Amino acid sequence: MTTHRGNWVERNDPIEPEVARVLAHPLGLPHDDVRLLEHALAVRGMVEAGGSEVDVTKYVRRLFEPFGLPQPDAVVARLLGLALWHVTKAGLVRNNAQRRVEELVRQLPPEAPLSERLAAAIERAP
């Protein structure tokens, strides 16, 4: 297994800055523009609540006008919605997996070797 942690998911970076970076490009804004954080949080909330790519796409289509830009065509909006949903979902899956592993490790006796503790946790997992 490599120790190289080249992407934001592997580096354990937060979700919102990455969503803002993806959103910044089509809006023509710098990736650290503070106005993007509100929308990154909204997208994360939608995905956490079970929103689909279509829901994110609908949200994205309405974002352009407040920034003084014409509404994107359907293909651009759809691709942006897909990208934002997948970026957000990747971060959420990573966060959930990390939480679950931490829970499993806490439930195991600390004196046992990690390999044995993880094997026992896997056997008990639903």
PDB file of C-alpha atoms in Angstrom:
ATOM      1  CA  MET A   1       0.000   0.000   0.000  1.00  0.00           C
ATOM      2  CA  THR A   2       1.373   3.386  -0.948  1.00  0.00           C
ATOM      3  CA  THR A   3       1.956   6.151   1.569  1.00  0.00           C
ATOM      4  CA  HIS A   4       1.524   8.781  -1.148  1.00  0.00           C
ATOM      5  CA  ARG A   5      -1.529  10.854  -0.348  1.00  0.00           C
ATOM      6  CA  GLY A   6      -1.941  12.802  -3.534  1.00  0.00           C
ATOM      7  CA  ASN A   7      -5.589  13.763  -3.663  1.00  0.00           C
ATOM      8  CA  TRP A   8      -7.825  15.688  -1.295  1.00  0.00           C
ATOM      9  CA  VAL A   9      -9.712  12.583  -0.146  1.00  0.00           C
ATOM     10  CA  GLU A  10      -6.520  10.738   0.788  1.00  0.00           C
ATOM     11  CA  ARG A  11      -5.098  13.832   2.484  1.00  0.00           C
ATOM     12  CA  ASN A  12      -8.278  14.007   4.573  1.00  0.00           C
ATOM     13  CA  ASP A  13      -8.967  17.560   3.429  1.00  0.00           C
ATOM     14  CA  PRO A  14     -12.398  19.010   4.214  1.00  0.00           C
ATOM     15  CA  ILE A  15     -15.167  18.664   1.644  1.00  0.00           C
ATOM     16  CA  GLU A  16     -16.267  22.281   1.316  1.00  0.00           C
ATOM     17  CA  PRO A  17     -13.062  23.791  -0.132  1.00  0.00           C
ATOM     18  CA  GLU A  18     -13.021  21.127  -2.846  1.00  0.00           C
ATOM     19  CA  VAL A  19     -16.671  21.744  -3.703  1.00  0.00           C
ATOM     20  CA  ALA A  20     -15.933  25.487  -3.797  1.00  0.00           C
ATOM     21  CA  ARG A  21     -12.969  24.867  -6.115  1.00  0.00           C
ATOM     22  CA  VAL A  22     -15.136  22.891  -8.552  1.00  0.00           C
ATOM     23  CA  LEU A  23     -17.851  25.543  -8.381  1.00  0.00           C
ATOM     24  CA  ALA A  24     -15.431  28.457  -8.834  1.00  0.00           C
ATOM     25  CA  HIS A  25     -14.321  27.561 -12.325  1.00  0.00           C
ATOM     26  CA  PRO A  26     -17.643  27.893 -14.207  1.00  0.00           C
ATOM     27  CA  LEU A  27     -18.559  30.951 -12.147  1.00  0.00           C
ATOM     28  CA  GLY A  28     -15.253  32.623 -13.002  1.00  0.00           C
ATOM     29  CA  LEU A  29     -14.346  33.183  -9.351  1.00  0.00           C
ATOM     30  CA  PRO A  30     -11.185  32.461  -7.397  1.00  0.00           C
ATOM     31  CA  HIS A  31     -11.498  29.161  -5.548  1.00  0.00           C
ATOM     32  CA  ASP A  32     -11.154  30.893  -2.178  1.00  0.00           C
ATOM     33  CA  ASP A  33     -13.947  33.438  -2.786  1.00  0.00           C
ATOM     34  CA  VAL A  34     -15.913  33.506   0.476  1.00  0.00           C
ATOM     35  CA  ARG A  35     -19.240  33.578  -1.383  1.00  0.00           C
ATOM     36  CA  LEU A  36     -18.620  30.027  -2.557  1.00  0.00           C
ATOM     37  CA  LEU A  37     -18.584  28.593   0.970  1.00  0.00           C
ATOM     38  CA  GLU A  38     -22.328  29.161   1.391  1.00  0.00           C
ATOM     39  CA  HIS A  39     -23.025  27.198  -1.765  1.00  0.00           C
ATOM     40  CA  ALA A  40     -20.526  24.477  -0.893  1.00  0.00           C
ATOM     41  CA  LEU A  41     -22.295  24.017   2.445  1.00  0.00           C
ATOM     42  CA  ALA A  42     -25.675  23.908   0.689  1.00  0.00           C
ATOM     43  CA  VAL A  43     -24.465  21.227  -1.728  1.00  0.00           C
ATOM     44  CA  ARG A  44     -23.016  19.185   1.129  1.00  0.00           C
ATOM     45  CA  GLY A  45     -26.279  19.465   3.033  1.00  0.00           C
ATOM     46  CA  MET A  46     -28.255  18.333   0.010  1.00  0.00           C
ATOM     47  CA  VAL A  47     -26.056  15.292  -0.539  1.00  0.00           C
ATOM     48  CA  GLU A  48     -25.995  14.408   3.177  1.00  0.00           C
ATOM     49  CA  ALA A  49     -29.788  14.574   3.206  1.00  0.00           C
ATOM     50  CA  GLY A  50     -29.982  12.120   0.314  1.00  0.00           C
ATOM     51  CA  GLY A  51     -30.211  14.579  -2.561  1.00  0.00           C
ATOM     52  CA  SER A  52     -29.455  13.222  -6.002  1.00  0.00           C
ATOM     53  CA  GLU A  53     -27.297  14.559  -8.809  1.00  0.00           C
ATOM     54  CA  VAL A  54     -30.477  15.984 -10.315  1.00  0.00           C
ATOM     55  CA  ASP A  55     -31.213  17.935  -7.130  1.00  0.00           C
ATOM     56  CA  VAL A  56     -27.711  19.394  -7.128  1.00  0.00           C
ATOM     57  CA  THR A  57     -28.049  20.239 -10.834  1.00  0.00           C
ATOM     58  CA  LYS A  58     -31.276  22.142 -10.182  1.00  0.00           C
ATOM     59  CA  TYR A  59     -29.557  24.085  -7.411  1.00  0.00           C
ATOM     60  CA  VAL A  60     -26.553  24.850  -9.601  1.00  0.00           C
ATOM     61  CA  ARG A  61     -28.664  26.201 -12.483  1.00  0.00           C
ATOM     62  CA  ARG A  62     -29.934  28.964 -10.195  1.00  0.00           C
ATOM     63  CA  LEU A  63     -26.460  29.965  -8.982  1.00  0.00           C
ATOM     64  CA  PHE A  64     -25.309  31.742 -12.095  1.00  0.00           C
ATOM     65  CA  GLU A  65     -27.749  34.667 -12.062  1.00  0.00           C
ATOM     66  CA  PRO A  66     -26.733  36.067  -8.623  1.00  0.00           C
ATOM     67  CA  PHE A  67     -23.155  36.186  -9.904  1.00  0.00           C
ATOM     68  CA  GLY A  68     -24.262  38.159 -12.957  1.00  0.00           C
ATOM     69  CA  LEU A  69     -23.846  35.272 -15.380  1.00  0.00           C
ATOM     70  CA  PRO A  70     -26.342  33.839 -17.843  1.00  0.00           C
ATOM     71  CA  GLN A  71     -27.913  30.550 -16.883  1.00  0.00           C
ATOM     72  CA  PRO A  72     -25.777  27.684 -18.222  1.00  0.00           C
ATOM     73  CA  ASP A  73     -27.128  25.348 -20.830  1.00  0.00           C
ATOM     74  CA  ALA A  74     -28.529  22.043 -19.614  1.00  0.00           C
ATOM     75  CA  VAL A  75     -25.396  20.024 -20.408  1.00  0.00           C
ATOM     76  CA  VAL A  76     -23.058  22.341 -18.489  1.00  0.00           C
ATOM     77  CA  ALA A  77     -25.420  22.476 -15.508  1.00  0.00           C
ATOM     78  CA  ARG A  78     -25.814  18.692 -15.526  1.00  0.00           C
ATOM     79  CA  LEU A  79     -22.076  18.046 -15.667  1.00  0.00           C
ATOM     80  CA  LEU A  80     -21.450  20.551 -12.883  1.00  0.00           C
ATOM     81  CA  GLY A  81     -24.190  18.993 -10.764  1.00  0.00           C
ATOM     82  CA  LEU A  82     -22.728  15.528 -11.336  1.00  0.00           C
ATOM     83  CA  ALA A  83     -19.228  16.681 -10.449  1.00  0.00           C
ATOM     84  CA  LEU A  84     -20.337  18.441  -7.277  1.00  0.00           C
ATOM     85  CA  TRP A  85     -22.446  15.479  -6.146  1.00  0.00           C
ATOM     86  CA  HIS A  86     -19.609  13.007  -6.678  1.00  0.00           C
ATOM     87  CA  VAL A  87     -16.989  15.202  -5.010  1.00  0.00           C
ATOM     88  CA  THR A  88     -19.252  15.648  -2.001  1.00  0.00           C
ATOM     89  CA  LYS A  89     -20.218  11.967  -1.857  1.00  0.00           C
ATOM     90  CA  ALA A  90     -16.560  10.883  -1.972  1.00  0.00           C
ATOM     91  CA  GLY A  91     -15.793  13.041   1.050  1.00  0.00           C
ATOM     92  CA  LEU A  92     -18.857  11.848   2.950  1.00  0.00           C
ATOM     93  CA  VAL A  93     -18.096   8.187   2.278  1.00  0.00           C
ATOM     94  CA  ARG A  94     -14.522   8.737   3.468  1.00  0.00           C
ATOM     95  CA  ASN A  95     -15.749  10.462   6.645  1.00  0.00           C
ATOM     96  CA  ASN A  96     -18.264   7.699   7.381  1.00  0.00           C
ATOM     97  CA  ALA A  97     -15.675   4.974   6.803  1.00  0.00           C
ATOM     98  CA  GLN A  98     -13.202   6.683   9.116  1.00  0.00           C
ATOM     99  CA  ARG A  99     -15.838   7.016  11.841  1.00  0.00           C
ATOM    100  CA  ARG A 100     -16.802   3.353  11.497  1.00  0.00           C
ATOM    101  CA  VAL A 101     -13.209   2.126  11.710  1.00  0.00           C
ATOM    102  CA  GLU A 102     -12.630   4.280  14.799  1.00  0.00           C
ATOM    103  CA  GLU A 103     -15.772   2.826  16.413  1.00  0.00           C
ATOM    104  CA  LEU A 104     -14.656  -0.728  15.646  1.00  0.00           C
ATOM    105  CA  VAL A 105     -11.167  -0.140  17.008  1.00  0.00           C
ATOM    106  CA  ARG A 106     -12.585   1.361  20.244  1.00  0.00           C
ATOM    107  CA  GLN A 107     -14.725  -1.756  20.787  1.00  0.00           C
ATOM    108  CA  LEU A 108     -11.744  -4.110  20.711  1.00  0.00           C
ATOM    109  CA  PRO A 109      -9.397  -4.970  23.564  1.00  0.00           C
ATOM    110  CA  PRO A 110      -6.378  -2.648  23.352  1.00  0.00           C
ATOM    111  CA  GLU A 111      -3.860  -5.362  24.244  1.00  0.00           C
ATOM    112  CA  ALA A 112      -4.551  -7.430  21.117  1.00  0.00           C
ATOM    113  CA  PRO A 113      -2.507  -6.745  17.969  1.00  0.00           C
ATOM    114  CA  LEU A 114      -4.246  -4.479  15.501  1.00  0.00           C
ATOM    115  CA  SER A 115      -4.549  -7.255  12.900  1.00  0.00           C
ATOM    116  CA  GLU A 116      -6.422  -9.452  15.372  1.00  0.00           C
ATOM    117  CA  ARG A 117      -8.612  -6.588  16.552  1.00  0.00           C
ATOM    118  CA  LEU A 118      -9.581  -5.707  12.989  1.00  0.00           C
ATOM    119  CA  ALA A 119     -10.241  -9.346  12.094  1.00  0.00           C
ATOM    120  CA  ALA A 120     -12.536  -9.672  15.123  1.00  0.00           C
ATOM    121  CA  ALA A 121     -14.300  -6.442  14.190  1.00  0.00           C
ATOM    122  CA  ILE A 122     -14.874  -7.688  10.644  1.00  0.00           C
ATOM    123  CA  GLU A 123     -16.402 -10.898  11.988  1.00  0.00           C
ATOM    124  CA  ARG A 124     -18.823  -8.894  14.163  1.00  0.00           C
ATOM    125  CA  ALA A 125     -19.675  -6.355  11.472  1.00  0.00           C
ATOM    126  CA  PRO A 126     -23.208  -6.468  10.089  1.00  0.00           C
TER     127      PRO A 126
END
